[in-house]
């Protein structure tokens, strides 16, 4: 477990012990209002994917803002944490197939509205049997494959058969369909938007198909933080599952530049072994760079060039060196100075911490537990 | 804390909820014994790096089995605290520690066990001395030398000699020796590793000789890692080797066949949506993909096609089949960044749970 120095509320952010995952609350709250505001008047609601930030305190603020309801999780362990934290509407947007986990899921359904995704008839039968035995009701969403190449069935006869099975099974309530579309691959936002519309069509096709087979489809839930514009344009979509917009990361900001990087890893320069480099106390373990390197903020010309397990190396060449030396007395990257690293991929970064240091106006407001961290199972 | 994830001893692997970080205890013990046997009669010893496993139970197990100096390395102050509180009598922090608060914690720890820390600048040495003297403790200091990693460390011999004298003259500090860390690309051929090891470690010996010549004794010469455990260990003058990866192992070091894969992620198939494809419930968040995809253990015809945050996509060929509920073991490309995501190791022997160890220093970044 993280063993931070718990500094008092009001401590200036520059004095926090590092590495630390710091969230600017003003930026976070603005991001939440901006993003959820996209859906004003569209009839589409936002279901926050809390897997992206693992923090009930963040999720509470998402649900408190207009335009959202319930939360989505990826694992039974995450569902347990959020149910214990008082969240009453939880969608496990994933398949749960083993007896032990299905029992855990049913146990939660006695105190919260629990829904789960299915993509096989065997799994529907398993869930029905367990829910009946536990005396609870599980909501069921049939997962439609929408370009991700992962779980789900295509919009066709199999989807209809699954929905009918779910509709007829004891202990289950058929709630509709869900689909997850792929994230951006390149950096062409327009091409990505077009591709997203095309992928989302699979969910609409499935809904039409199910309805023409006589089934009511109350929910069409689609995932992907970048697909808000498309989701608003496609009639029939009822819910968007998104996670990264409150805290953001560099990868998503390329597509949603109007949202701010509210989460950064605060780190400290521990060595200036040569004139053109500064070594930081944050490496792989403190930043989670699996999908891409974190980006140094606020030091023009300097770049966080290399990371190893425990260290980051800042390249001070090309102009920043001079600036840094000039500013040696007032905040250049000298030993002891702080550096801010914006995560490339939020989920991989928060996964490494136990607390968010919540900050407002540059001062510490509190430690927010990342209660669902490590709940992979 | 809600804990539904600590299985009872005797539980068969098939009943574990997944993803689960499992530890093959036969493999772990065999890896420990390679080290114990190798260093038994040699003057140099291992100071195992606890940053890899972050678990006092594992650190103490290697110390009991032999081949070590009787202590560990740690990367961070908070990690060192966990090791000391867990009963490890000697800890060497292989990173520079700066900042008043952190140095205060470091010095407090030096009052509880033998604690040493890396240093590469006179300003840092003075900061360490001031706090150690104020607390009335003795803090061991080891000079870091840069030998190719292009990270921390003094850049040349003269700088190191001057710093050694600075440290030796400062109250609260003991000058203990020197260290340097090196990584190399995969070198399956031991002769290549011998050549490369001798080349990069020569600078460390040169610095040691220069400090000794200038009139200061150098007790500790700490260098090397898993790839050079049997190279650095042969170089006269080297007293400690900093290996860590050998214990849990990873495909990156697969060429070192004397070590066995001990740490694996157990995953369950949750969907078989298309012919030839199966989806597992462990993804990049649980395994880490920074140094490449994990490998599938002992399932011929099953390979990883892709991995996202919480899913693995397996491709099935050559008649291989997987059904929902089946389990697959994944061997990481790099164990270090994988372990730092987990709360516990589930130790298995012959397919049953034998011990569950909390990864107590998980998340100890500061």
XYZ file of C-alpha atoms in Angstrom:
743
model
C 0.000 0.000 0.000
C 1.077 3.536 -0.746
C 2.734 5.117 2.314
C 2.493 8.824 1.664
C 3.389 11.490 4.154
C -0.139 12.622 5.029
C 0.295 16.372 4.925
C -2.306 18.752 6.357
C -5.192 20.149 4.362
C -4.072 23.504 2.986
C -0.523 22.353 2.188
C 0.615 24.041 -1.062
C 0.826 21.507 -3.872
C 4.515 22.300 -4.444
C 5.260 21.020 -0.946
C 3.600 17.622 -1.360
C 5.770 14.572 -0.961
C 6.244 12.755 -4.272
C 5.509 10.852 -6.426
C 1.880 11.791 -5.914
C -1.238 11.550 -8.053
C -2.679 15.055 -7.869
C -6.135 16.078 -9.098
C -7.136 19.703 -9.577
C -10.744 19.769 -8.385
C -11.733 22.916 -10.255
C -10.575 21.402 -13.527
C -12.254 18.092 -12.706
C -15.581 19.720 -11.889
C -15.425 21.791 -15.076
C -14.644 18.669 -17.121
C -17.648 16.890 -15.622
C -19.998 19.796 -16.385
C -18.628 20.223 -19.905
C -18.754 16.566 -20.845
C -22.116 15.716 -19.332
C -23.440 18.948 -20.867
C -22.841 17.503 -24.336
C -25.911 15.358 -23.823
C -28.294 18.109 -22.711
C -31.552 17.675 -24.606
C -30.433 14.530 -26.456
C -32.204 11.992 -24.248
C -28.880 10.227 -23.805
C -27.507 9.838 -20.278
C -23.956 9.252 -19.127
C -23.074 6.152 -17.102
C -19.605 6.818 -15.642
C -17.144 3.938 -16.114
C -15.454 4.032 -12.742
C -12.808 1.526 -13.836
C -11.067 4.531 -15.372
C -10.501 6.290 -12.047
C -11.406 3.721 -9.316
C -12.492 6.505 -6.977
C -15.969 6.737 -5.358
C -15.393 10.413 -4.544
C -14.945 11.214 -8.237
C -17.933 9.054 -9.191
C -20.153 10.834 -6.652
C -19.377 14.161 -8.319
C -20.188 12.701 -11.718
C -23.551 11.477 -10.484
C -24.267 14.776 -8.727
C -23.943 16.728 -11.997
C -26.873 16.757 -14.431
C -27.030 14.142 -17.171
C -25.727 10.992 -15.513
C -27.009 7.935 -13.689
C -25.564 4.715 -12.279
C -22.008 3.559 -12.756
C -20.318 0.960 -14.935
C -17.561 -1.348 -13.677
C -15.455 -4.060 -15.275
C -14.975 -6.581 -12.475
C -16.996 -8.086 -9.641
C -14.410 -6.738 -7.201
C -15.011 -3.197 -8.432
C -18.778 -3.732 -8.173
C -18.324 -4.851 -4.543
C -16.354 -1.718 -3.687
C -18.854 0.652 -5.287
C -21.846 -1.171 -3.805
C -20.222 -0.909 -0.369
C -19.670 2.807 -1.012
C -23.419 3.224 -1.494
C -23.818 3.201 -5.272
C -27.206 1.693 -6.021
C -27.138 1.182 -9.802
C -24.156 -0.764 -11.113
C -23.643 -2.191 -14.595
C -20.888 -4.776 -14.850
C -20.118 -4.217 -18.533
C -18.343 -7.533 -18.892
C -19.045 -11.281 -18.833
C -19.069 -13.130 -15.494
C -18.843 -16.874 -16.024
C -17.476 -18.698 -12.983
C -19.716 -20.009 -10.207
C -17.851 -18.220 -7.451
C -18.038 -14.817 -9.116
C -21.663 -15.256 -10.118
C -22.464 -15.954 -6.460
C -20.633 -12.756 -5.464
C -22.575 -10.812 -8.065
C -25.923 -12.185 -6.887
C -25.032 -11.295 -3.302
C -24.676 -7.665 -4.387
C -28.022 -7.721 -6.179
C -29.898 -7.931 -2.899
C -28.809 -4.376 -2.040
C -28.307 -2.661 -5.389
C -29.619 -2.793 -8.949
C -27.005 -4.957 -10.654
C -26.789 -5.549 -14.392
C -24.310 -7.627 -16.343
C -23.378 -8.218 -19.982
C -23.897 -11.587 -21.690
C -22.850 -13.006 -25.015
C -23.694 -16.709 -24.687
C -26.807 -18.779 -23.951
C -24.892 -20.977 -21.482
C -24.028 -17.903 -19.455
C -27.685 -16.779 -19.463
C -28.655 -20.182 -18.027
C -25.903 -20.003 -15.376
C -26.934 -16.506 -14.289
C -30.616 -17.426 -14.205
C -29.984 -20.452 -12.022
C -27.784 -18.524 -9.585
C -30.106 -15.503 -9.371
C -33.097 -17.751 -8.763
C -31.232 -19.691 -6.069
C -30.199 -16.420 -4.397
C -33.681 -14.969 -4.713
C -32.501 -11.858 -6.537
C -32.975 -10.288 -9.941
C -30.069 -9.491 -12.264
C -30.441 -7.049 -15.148
C -29.087 -8.405 -18.411
C -27.666 -6.581 -21.404
C -26.826 -8.542 -24.531
C -23.390 -7.454 -25.721
C -23.154 -6.663 -29.424
C -19.777 -6.829 -31.171
C -19.111 -3.340 -32.574
C -15.638 -3.376 -34.058
C -13.548 -4.106 -30.978
C -12.926 -7.748 -31.876
C -13.522 -8.782 -28.275
C -16.641 -10.104 -26.565
C -20.167 -9.865 -27.954
C -22.354 -11.293 -30.707
C -23.012 -9.677 -34.078
C -26.412 -8.025 -34.708
C -28.140 -11.136 -36.053
C -30.099 -14.250 -35.182
C -27.790 -15.124 -32.295
C -28.451 -11.751 -30.673
C -32.202 -12.258 -31.015
C -32.005 -15.761 -29.533
C -29.928 -14.497 -26.599
C -32.301 -11.638 -25.902
C -35.279 -14.012 -26.033
C -33.517 -16.408 -23.660
C -32.697 -13.543 -21.295
C -36.268 -12.288 -21.505
C -37.723 -15.677 -20.633
C -35.276 -16.774 -17.917
C -36.266 -16.684 -14.261
C -34.294 -14.359 -12.008
C -33.234 -12.165 -14.918
C -34.587 -8.980 -16.419
C -33.697 -8.278 -20.038
C -32.742 -4.596 -20.090
C -31.443 -4.149 -23.609
C -28.131 -4.199 -25.400
C -24.660 -2.824 -24.920
C -21.725 -2.300 -27.239
C -18.217 -0.916 -26.926
C -16.583 0.772 -29.894
C -12.830 0.995 -30.439
C -10.869 4.049 -29.312
C -8.966 6.245 -31.728
C -6.153 4.504 -33.578
C -4.470 7.359 -35.418
C -4.690 11.089 -34.905
C -7.290 11.929 -37.546
C -10.283 13.005 -35.463
C -12.624 13.218 -38.467
C -11.774 9.739 -39.717
C -12.269 8.443 -36.198
C -15.673 10.106 -35.882
C -16.774 8.479 -39.149
C -15.512 5.098 -38.031
C -17.293 5.475 -34.693
C -20.627 6.188 -36.395
C -20.145 3.085 -38.513
C -19.308 0.941 -35.475
C -22.245 2.264 -33.477
C -24.574 1.246 -36.287
C -24.162 -2.375 -35.106
C -25.920 -1.452 -31.844
C -28.745 0.321 -33.709
C -29.111 -2.611 -36.112
C -29.355 -5.000 -33.160
C -31.981 -2.845 -31.465
C -34.093 -2.736 -34.660
C -33.737 -6.463 -35.104
C -34.784 -7.244 -31.548
C -37.744 -4.889 -31.729
C -38.962 -6.404 -34.979
C -38.767 -9.783 -33.197
C -41.228 -8.361 -30.692
C -38.848 -7.570 -27.836
C -38.850 -4.299 -25.924
C -35.322 -2.837 -25.832
C -35.334 -0.175 -23.128
C -31.561 0.341 -23.070
C -28.999 0.805 -25.795
C -25.770 1.443 -23.905
C -22.603 2.282 -25.847
C -19.057 2.703 -24.559
C -16.173 4.920 -25.621
C -15.399 8.373 -24.190
C -14.756 9.834 -27.622
C -18.112 8.883 -29.153
C -20.339 11.499 -27.547
C -20.995 13.439 -30.737
C -21.896 10.292 -32.633
C -24.061 8.990 -29.792
C -26.091 12.199 -29.829
C -26.599 11.933 -33.586
C -27.843 8.352 -33.643
C -31.459 8.060 -32.502
C -32.002 5.003 -30.332
C -28.918 5.237 -28.149
C -29.993 5.750 -24.536
C -26.746 5.692 -22.602
C -23.048 6.364 -23.061
C -20.539 4.602 -20.816
C -17.492 6.795 -20.354
C -14.772 7.072 -17.763
C -11.852 9.329 -18.477
C -13.502 12.710 -18.929
C -13.348 13.949 -15.278
C -9.593 13.461 -14.874
C -8.538 13.118 -18.546
C -5.275 11.992 -20.071
C -3.031 13.056 -22.909
C -4.361 10.414 -25.284
C -7.981 11.562 -25.012
C -7.148 15.253 -24.935
C -6.039 15.028 -28.544
C -9.701 14.331 -29.335
C -11.383 16.445 -26.666
C -9.102 19.493 -26.382
C -11.854 21.437 -24.597
C -11.336 19.235 -21.507
C -8.391 19.852 -19.171
C -5.746 17.520 -17.810
C -7.025 17.471 -14.229
C -4.832 14.576 -13.043
C -1.047 14.771 -13.005
C 1.727 12.839 -11.328
C 3.706 15.267 -9.220
C 7.355 14.264 -9.053
C 10.631 15.661 -7.748
C 13.992 16.160 -9.416
C 16.376 13.944 -7.457
C 19.535 14.492 -9.491
C 21.062 16.780 -12.129
C 23.969 14.515 -13.077
C 24.700 16.413 -16.294
C 23.842 19.868 -17.612
C 21.344 18.591 -20.162
C 19.388 16.140 -17.992
C 17.309 16.040 -14.845
C 16.310 12.761 -13.151
C 12.828 12.486 -11.609
C 11.640 10.204 -8.797
C 8.719 8.917 -10.922
C 9.222 6.034 -13.334
C 7.051 3.278 -14.790
C 5.571 2.281 -11.468
C 4.461 5.804 -10.596
C 3.095 6.755 -14.023
C 1.837 3.570 -15.751
C 3.174 4.246 -19.246
C 2.044 0.929 -20.787
C 0.221 2.643 -23.637
C 2.396 5.738 -23.927
C 4.846 7.989 -22.103
C 3.581 10.645 -19.698
C 4.112 14.222 -20.850
C 6.011 16.843 -18.859
C 3.902 19.944 -18.244
C 4.990 23.533 -17.928
C 8.668 23.456 -18.875
C 8.840 24.744 -22.449
C 11.470 22.945 -24.492
C 12.125 20.229 -21.885
C 10.711 16.758 -22.470
C 10.308 13.685 -20.299
C 12.356 11.553 -22.651
C 12.973 8.218 -20.921
C 11.472 6.235 -18.105
C 12.710 3.184 -16.207
C 10.961 1.387 -13.376
C 11.673 3.991 -10.695
C 13.061 7.001 -12.573
C 12.121 9.460 -15.291
C 14.744 11.363 -17.270
C 14.028 14.876 -18.542
C 15.954 16.051 -21.584
C 16.832 19.719 -21.125
C 18.421 20.300 -24.488
C 17.158 22.798 -27.036
C 16.770 26.016 -25.118
C 15.189 24.760 -21.950
C 18.587 24.152 -20.407
C 19.443 27.843 -20.440
C 16.063 28.760 -19.027
C 16.360 26.103 -16.369
C 19.763 27.351 -15.245
C 18.567 30.941 -15.223
C 15.689 29.918 -13.039
C 17.824 27.837 -10.721
C 16.831 30.074 -7.826
C 13.117 30.115 -8.546
C 11.787 26.842 -9.775
C 14.056 25.481 -12.531
C 14.535 21.729 -12.657
C 17.191 21.609 -9.956
C 17.304 18.834 -7.326
C 14.282 19.237 -5.074
C 12.199 21.053 -7.718
C 8.815 19.619 -8.667
C 7.783 18.470 -12.130
C 4.277 17.602 -13.334
C 3.722 14.602 -15.590
C 0.368 14.193 -17.344
C -0.527 10.520 -17.818
C -0.885 9.210 -21.342
C -3.479 6.652 -20.291
C -5.418 7.429 -17.119
C -6.472 3.913 -16.096
C -2.910 2.591 -16.257
C -1.756 5.456 -14.031
C -4.422 5.514 -11.284
C -3.992 1.751 -11.062
C -0.609 2.421 -9.405
C -1.870 4.597 -6.532
C -3.988 4.263 -3.411
C -4.902 7.939 -3.045
C -5.692 10.978 -5.103
C -4.331 14.166 -3.598
C -7.323 16.431 -4.199
C -6.175 19.997 -4.741
C -8.014 23.289 -5.191
C -6.407 26.678 -5.870
C -2.999 25.060 -5.490
C -3.696 23.758 -1.973
C -4.385 20.273 -0.674
C -8.059 19.644 0.071
C -7.865 15.967 1.000
C -6.747 12.408 0.290
C -9.333 10.496 -1.748
C -8.945 6.711 -1.587
C -8.812 4.870 -4.912
C -10.948 2.241 -3.254
C -11.328 -0.039 -6.270
C -7.631 -0.207 -7.122
C -6.340 -3.754 -7.445
C -9.866 -5.237 -7.664
C -9.012 -7.119 -10.842
C -11.111 -10.098 -9.803
C -11.078 -3.292 3.983
C -13.282 -5.674 1.997
C -11.254 -8.764 1.271
C -12.779 -11.550 -0.735
C -9.530 -12.329 -2.464
C -7.420 -14.193 0.089
C -7.923 -17.903 -0.558
C -7.443 -20.510 2.136
C -4.400 -22.787 2.057
C -5.296 -26.005 0.263
C -7.614 -24.318 -2.255
C -7.055 -25.828 -5.705
C -5.933 -23.400 -8.408
C -9.121 -24.171 -10.359
C -11.187 -22.536 -7.612
C -9.317 -19.229 -7.514
C -11.174 -16.134 -8.642
C -9.235 -14.483 -11.435
C -7.266 -12.568 -12.495
C -4.955 -13.746 -9.733
C -1.213 -13.219 -9.304
C 0.113 -16.670 -8.507
C 3.568 -17.754 -7.452
C 4.902 -21.212 -8.234
C 6.677 -21.902 -4.946
C 8.781 -24.765 -6.330
C 10.116 -22.382 -8.980
C 10.631 -19.595 -6.432
C 12.584 -21.848 -4.081
C 14.671 -23.225 -6.955
C 15.559 -19.673 -8.047
C 16.546 -18.809 -4.484
C 18.734 -21.907 -4.341
C 20.583 -20.995 -7.567
C 21.644 -17.795 -5.798
C 22.403 -19.521 -2.479
C 24.558 -22.136 -4.212
C 26.371 -19.680 -6.456
C 27.436 -17.262 -3.725
C 27.994 -19.792 -0.929
C 31.792 -19.978 -1.311
C 32.385 -16.620 -2.945
C 33.502 -13.395 -1.262
C 30.777 -11.428 -3.071
C 27.112 -11.892 -2.091
C 23.705 -10.916 -3.327
C 21.804 -7.969 -1.880
C 18.495 -8.821 -3.500
C 16.398 -5.950 -4.818
C 13.116 -5.810 -2.945
C 11.610 -3.407 -5.497
C 10.801 -6.450 -7.629
C 8.693 -8.372 -5.121
C 7.965 -5.688 -2.482
C 7.299 -8.413 0.042
C 9.212 -8.888 3.322
C 8.188 -12.577 3.444
C 10.059 -13.164 0.179
C 13.068 -11.022 1.156
C 13.489 -12.939 4.414
C 13.036 -16.291 2.641
C 16.037 -15.590 0.367
C 18.095 -14.346 3.313
C 17.344 -17.603 5.187
C 18.196 -19.763 2.167
C 21.579 -18.077 1.799
C 23.830 -16.376 -0.704
C 23.037 -12.860 0.530
C 24.675 -10.125 2.570
C 21.777 -10.482 5.002
C 19.929 -7.464 3.706
C 18.139 -6.054 0.682
C 18.125 -3.142 -1.717
C 15.071 -0.902 -1.969
C 14.218 1.786 -4.511
C 12.250 4.136 -2.261
C 12.181 5.257 1.363
C 8.645 3.935 1.903
C 9.653 0.582 0.422
C 12.637 0.471 2.783
C 10.309 1.182 5.711
C 8.195 -1.843 4.823
C 11.300 -4.045 4.676
C 12.643 -2.791 8.023
C 9.241 -3.097 9.707
C 9.012 -6.611 8.265
C 12.256 -7.600 9.980
C 14.930 -7.118 7.320
C 17.983 -5.966 9.299
C 19.817 -4.040 6.573
C 18.464 -1.974 3.663
C 20.308 -0.080 0.947
C 18.189 2.505 -0.901
C 19.635 2.562 -4.401
C 18.133 5.938 -5.369
C 19.020 9.453 -4.308
C 16.677 10.802 -1.630
C 15.981 14.542 -1.733
C 13.488 16.768 0.048
C 13.320 17.629 3.710
C 10.325 15.454 4.668
C 11.613 12.373 2.945
C 15.090 12.757 4.413
C 13.476 13.039 7.831
C 11.783 9.669 7.302
C 14.997 8.183 5.947
C 16.960 9.204 9.007
C 14.276 7.946 11.355
C 14.579 4.576 9.660
C 18.352 4.658 10.111
C 17.665 4.658 13.835
C 15.799 1.342 13.497
C 18.067 -0.761 11.251
C 21.213 -0.525 9.159
C 20.216 1.917 6.415
C 22.300 3.105 3.489
C 21.379 5.462 0.685
C 22.782 6.394 -2.720
C 24.165 9.886 -3.237
C 25.591 11.718 -6.254
C 26.012 15.339 -5.162
C 27.664 17.305 -2.350
C 24.498 19.361 -1.803
C 22.505 16.189 -1.168
C 25.248 14.849 1.152
C 25.013 18.034 3.213
C 21.213 17.774 3.437
C 21.497 14.144 4.587
C 24.172 15.035 7.138
C 22.193 17.883 8.632
C 19.156 15.706 9.349
C 21.119 12.604 10.445
C 23.109 14.714 12.888
C 19.943 16.412 14.160
C 18.333 13.015 14.804
C 21.549 11.570 16.217
C 21.591 8.602 13.856
C 24.255 7.075 11.652
C 23.268 7.035 7.997
C 25.345 4.980 5.586
C 26.062 6.706 2.265
C 27.071 5.004 -0.967
C 28.229 7.049 -3.957
C 26.470 6.273 -7.217
C 28.632 6.217 -10.342
C 27.236 6.539 -13.852
C 28.408 3.630 -16.010
C 26.193 3.787 -19.069
C 22.639 4.020 -17.772
C 22.593 7.793 -18.357
C 20.619 8.386 -15.219
C 21.832 9.399 -11.786
C 25.403 9.167 -10.542
C 28.667 11.058 -10.518
C 30.025 11.260 -14.049
C 33.750 10.791 -13.454
C 36.274 9.384 -11.020
C 37.570 12.700 -9.649
C 34.054 13.812 -8.795
C 33.502 10.535 -6.930
C 36.728 10.831 -4.928
C 35.878 14.391 -3.873
C 32.352 13.385 -2.877
C 33.693 10.432 -0.828
C 35.853 12.803 1.206
C 32.936 15.230 1.628
C 30.748 12.442 2.979
C 33.464 11.033 5.236
C 33.933 14.465 6.819
C 30.238 15.156 7.489
C 28.576 14.476 10.863
C 25.854 11.831 10.969
C 27.099 10.103 7.815
C 29.316 7.072 7.271
C 30.940 6.723 3.874
C 30.264 3.054 3.091
C 31.230 2.601 -0.539
C 30.134 2.921 -4.135
C 27.479 1.550 -6.464
C 26.574 1.484 -10.119
C 23.714 -0.085 -12.012
C 23.711 -1.240 -15.612
C 21.211 -2.798 -17.971
C 21.995 -4.572 -21.224
C 19.929 -5.885 -24.099
C 19.205 -9.623 -23.983
C 22.521 -11.502 -24.261
C 21.890 -15.245 -24.292
C 25.582 -16.034 -24.641
C 27.338 -15.997 -21.294
C 30.672 -15.025 -22.905
C 29.004 -11.858 -24.252
C 27.713 -11.092 -20.779
C 31.185 -11.622 -19.298
C 32.704 -9.221 -21.827
C 29.979 -6.613 -21.394
C 29.911 -7.007 -17.605
C 33.646 -6.532 -17.266
C 33.541 -3.516 -19.570
C 30.793 -1.651 -17.704
C 31.881 -2.633 -14.213
C 35.527 -1.640 -14.794
C 34.630 1.985 -14.036
C 33.304 0.967 -10.629
C 36.559 -0.789 -9.758
C 38.531 2.219 -11.025
C 36.560 4.534 -8.724
C 37.065 2.169 -5.805
C 40.821 2.058 -6.409
C 41.011 5.842 -6.678
C 39.137 6.382 -3.413
C 41.293 3.809 -1.617
C 44.438 5.459 -3.001
C 43.231 8.800 -1.702
C 43.211 7.319 1.791
C 39.598 6.259 2.404
C 38.524 2.645 2.873
C 35.749 1.407 0.567
C 33.767 -1.298 2.292
C 30.964 -1.794 -0.228
C 31.200 -2.102 -4.001
C 27.648 -2.765 -5.166
C 26.796 -3.373 -8.804
C 25.258 -5.726 -11.302
C 21.819 -7.232 -11.577
C 20.212 -10.491 -12.676
C 21.936 -10.626 -16.062
C 25.344 -10.225 -14.450
C 24.892 -12.140 -11.186
C 27.501 -14.673 -12.321
C 29.679 -12.029 -13.997
C 29.848 -9.234 -11.418
C 30.216 -11.939 -8.765
C 33.526 -12.995 -10.366
C 35.080 -9.536 -10.597
C 37.593 -8.983 -7.773
C 36.623 -6.018 -5.643
C 32.861 -6.317 -6.156
C 31.264 -7.072 -2.789
C 27.507 -6.963 -3.486
C 25.263 -7.762 -6.450
C 21.829 -6.076 -6.773
C 19.772 -8.747 -8.584
C 16.008 -8.850 -8.311
C 14.361 -10.202 -11.485
C 15.824 -13.707 -11.027
C 13.346 -14.460 -8.222
C 10.024 -14.113 -10.026
C 11.461 -14.205 -13.550
C 10.053 -12.943 -16.837
C 10.354 -13.802 -20.529
C 12.805 -10.908 -20.962
C 15.321 -13.036 -19.000
C 14.107 -16.306 -20.487
C 17.593 -16.974 -21.855
C 18.873 -17.452 -18.306
C 17.633 -21.004 -18.192
C 18.947 -21.735 -14.703
C 15.992 -19.662 -13.429
C 12.338 -20.740 -13.674
C 9.206 -18.686 -14.211
C 7.690 -18.260 -10.761
C 5.218 -15.347 -10.997
C 2.291 -15.734 -13.384
C -1.146 -14.222 -13.827
C -3.991 -16.702 -13.780
C -6.827 -15.683 -16.092
C -10.215 -17.219 -16.920
C -11.853 -17.426 -20.333
C -15.037 -15.351 -20.171
C -16.178 -15.573 -23.792
C -15.541 -17.526 -26.991
C -17.309 -15.164 -29.383
C -15.885 -16.458 -32.684
C -14.217 -19.654 -33.850
C -10.502 -19.591 -33.064
C -10.829 -16.741 -30.538
C -11.166 -16.803 -26.746
C -11.313 -13.829 -24.393
C -9.517 -13.873 -21.030
C -10.345 -11.686 -18.024
C -6.807 -10.307 -17.498
C -5.584 -7.294 -19.436
C -2.858 -4.696 -19.472
C -3.942 -3.248 -16.126
C -3.274 -6.567 -14.397
C -0.231 -7.808 -16.318
C 1.505 -4.756 -17.786
C 2.497 -4.674 -21.444
C 5.244 -2.094 -21.390
C 7.985 -4.541 -22.385
C 5.732 -6.635 -24.577
C 2.879 -9.090 -24.359
C 2.976 -11.901 -21.814
C 3.395 -15.476 -23.023
C 0.871 -18.255 -22.555
C 2.146 -20.988 -20.217
C 1.898 -24.656 -21.256
C -1.039 -24.373 -23.684
C 0.211 -25.394 -27.144
C -1.644 -23.611 -29.934
C -2.835 -20.761 -27.687
C -1.235 -17.366 -28.298
C -2.081 -13.800 -27.312
C -3.402 -11.789 -30.213
C -3.959 -8.536 -28.349
C -4.576 -7.106 -24.915
C -6.497 -4.080 -23.750
C -7.113 -2.700 -20.275
C -9.039 -5.646 -18.849
C -9.108 -8.337 -21.521
C -6.746 -10.675 -23.341
C -7.680 -11.889 -26.804
C -6.318 -15.413 -27.359
C -5.945 -16.966 -30.799
C -6.397 -20.727 -30.968
C -4.626 -22.805 -33.591
C -3.450 -26.387 -34.167
C -6.591 -27.875 -32.662
C -6.319 -25.966 -29.370
C -9.630 -25.271 -27.698
C -10.734 -23.141 -24.765
C -14.184 -22.841 -23.219
C -15.655 -20.201 -20.915
C -14.485 -21.005 -17.401
C -11.141 -22.512 -18.499
C -8.026 -21.049 -16.895
C -4.857 -19.881 -18.646
C -1.565 -18.860 -17.014
C 0.317 -15.849 -18.385
C 4.073 -15.351 -17.991
C 4.965 -11.653 -17.916
C 7.494 -10.002 -20.222
C 8.533 -7.933 -17.203
C 7.616 -8.835 -13.627
C 8.723 -5.643 -11.911
C 6.002 -3.381 -13.295
C 3.465 -6.223 -13.031
C 3.908 -6.922 -9.319
C 3.485 -3.254 -8.450
C -0.212 -3.512 -9.410
C -1.146 -6.358 -7.075
C -1.994 -6.646 -3.400
C -0.913 -10.240 -2.817
C 0.888 -13.279 -4.151
C -1.049 -16.525 -4.009
C 1.697 -19.125 -3.536
C 0.926 -22.481 -5.161
C 2.640 -25.826 -4.853
C 1.478 -28.761 -6.949
C -1.639 -26.839 -7.944
C -2.814 -25.949 -4.441
C -2.564 -22.794 -2.376
C 0.233 -23.092 0.189
C 0.771 -19.492 1.293
C -0.690 -16.046 0.624
C 1.739 -13.148 0.976
C 0.668 -9.513 1.058
C 2.747 -7.354 -1.280
C 3.211 -4.904 1.529
C 5.328 -2.357 -0.335
C 3.008 -2.263 -3.339
C 2.325 1.369 -4.195
C 5.336 2.603 -2.211
C 6.392 5.193 -4.758
C 7.577 7.867 -2.354
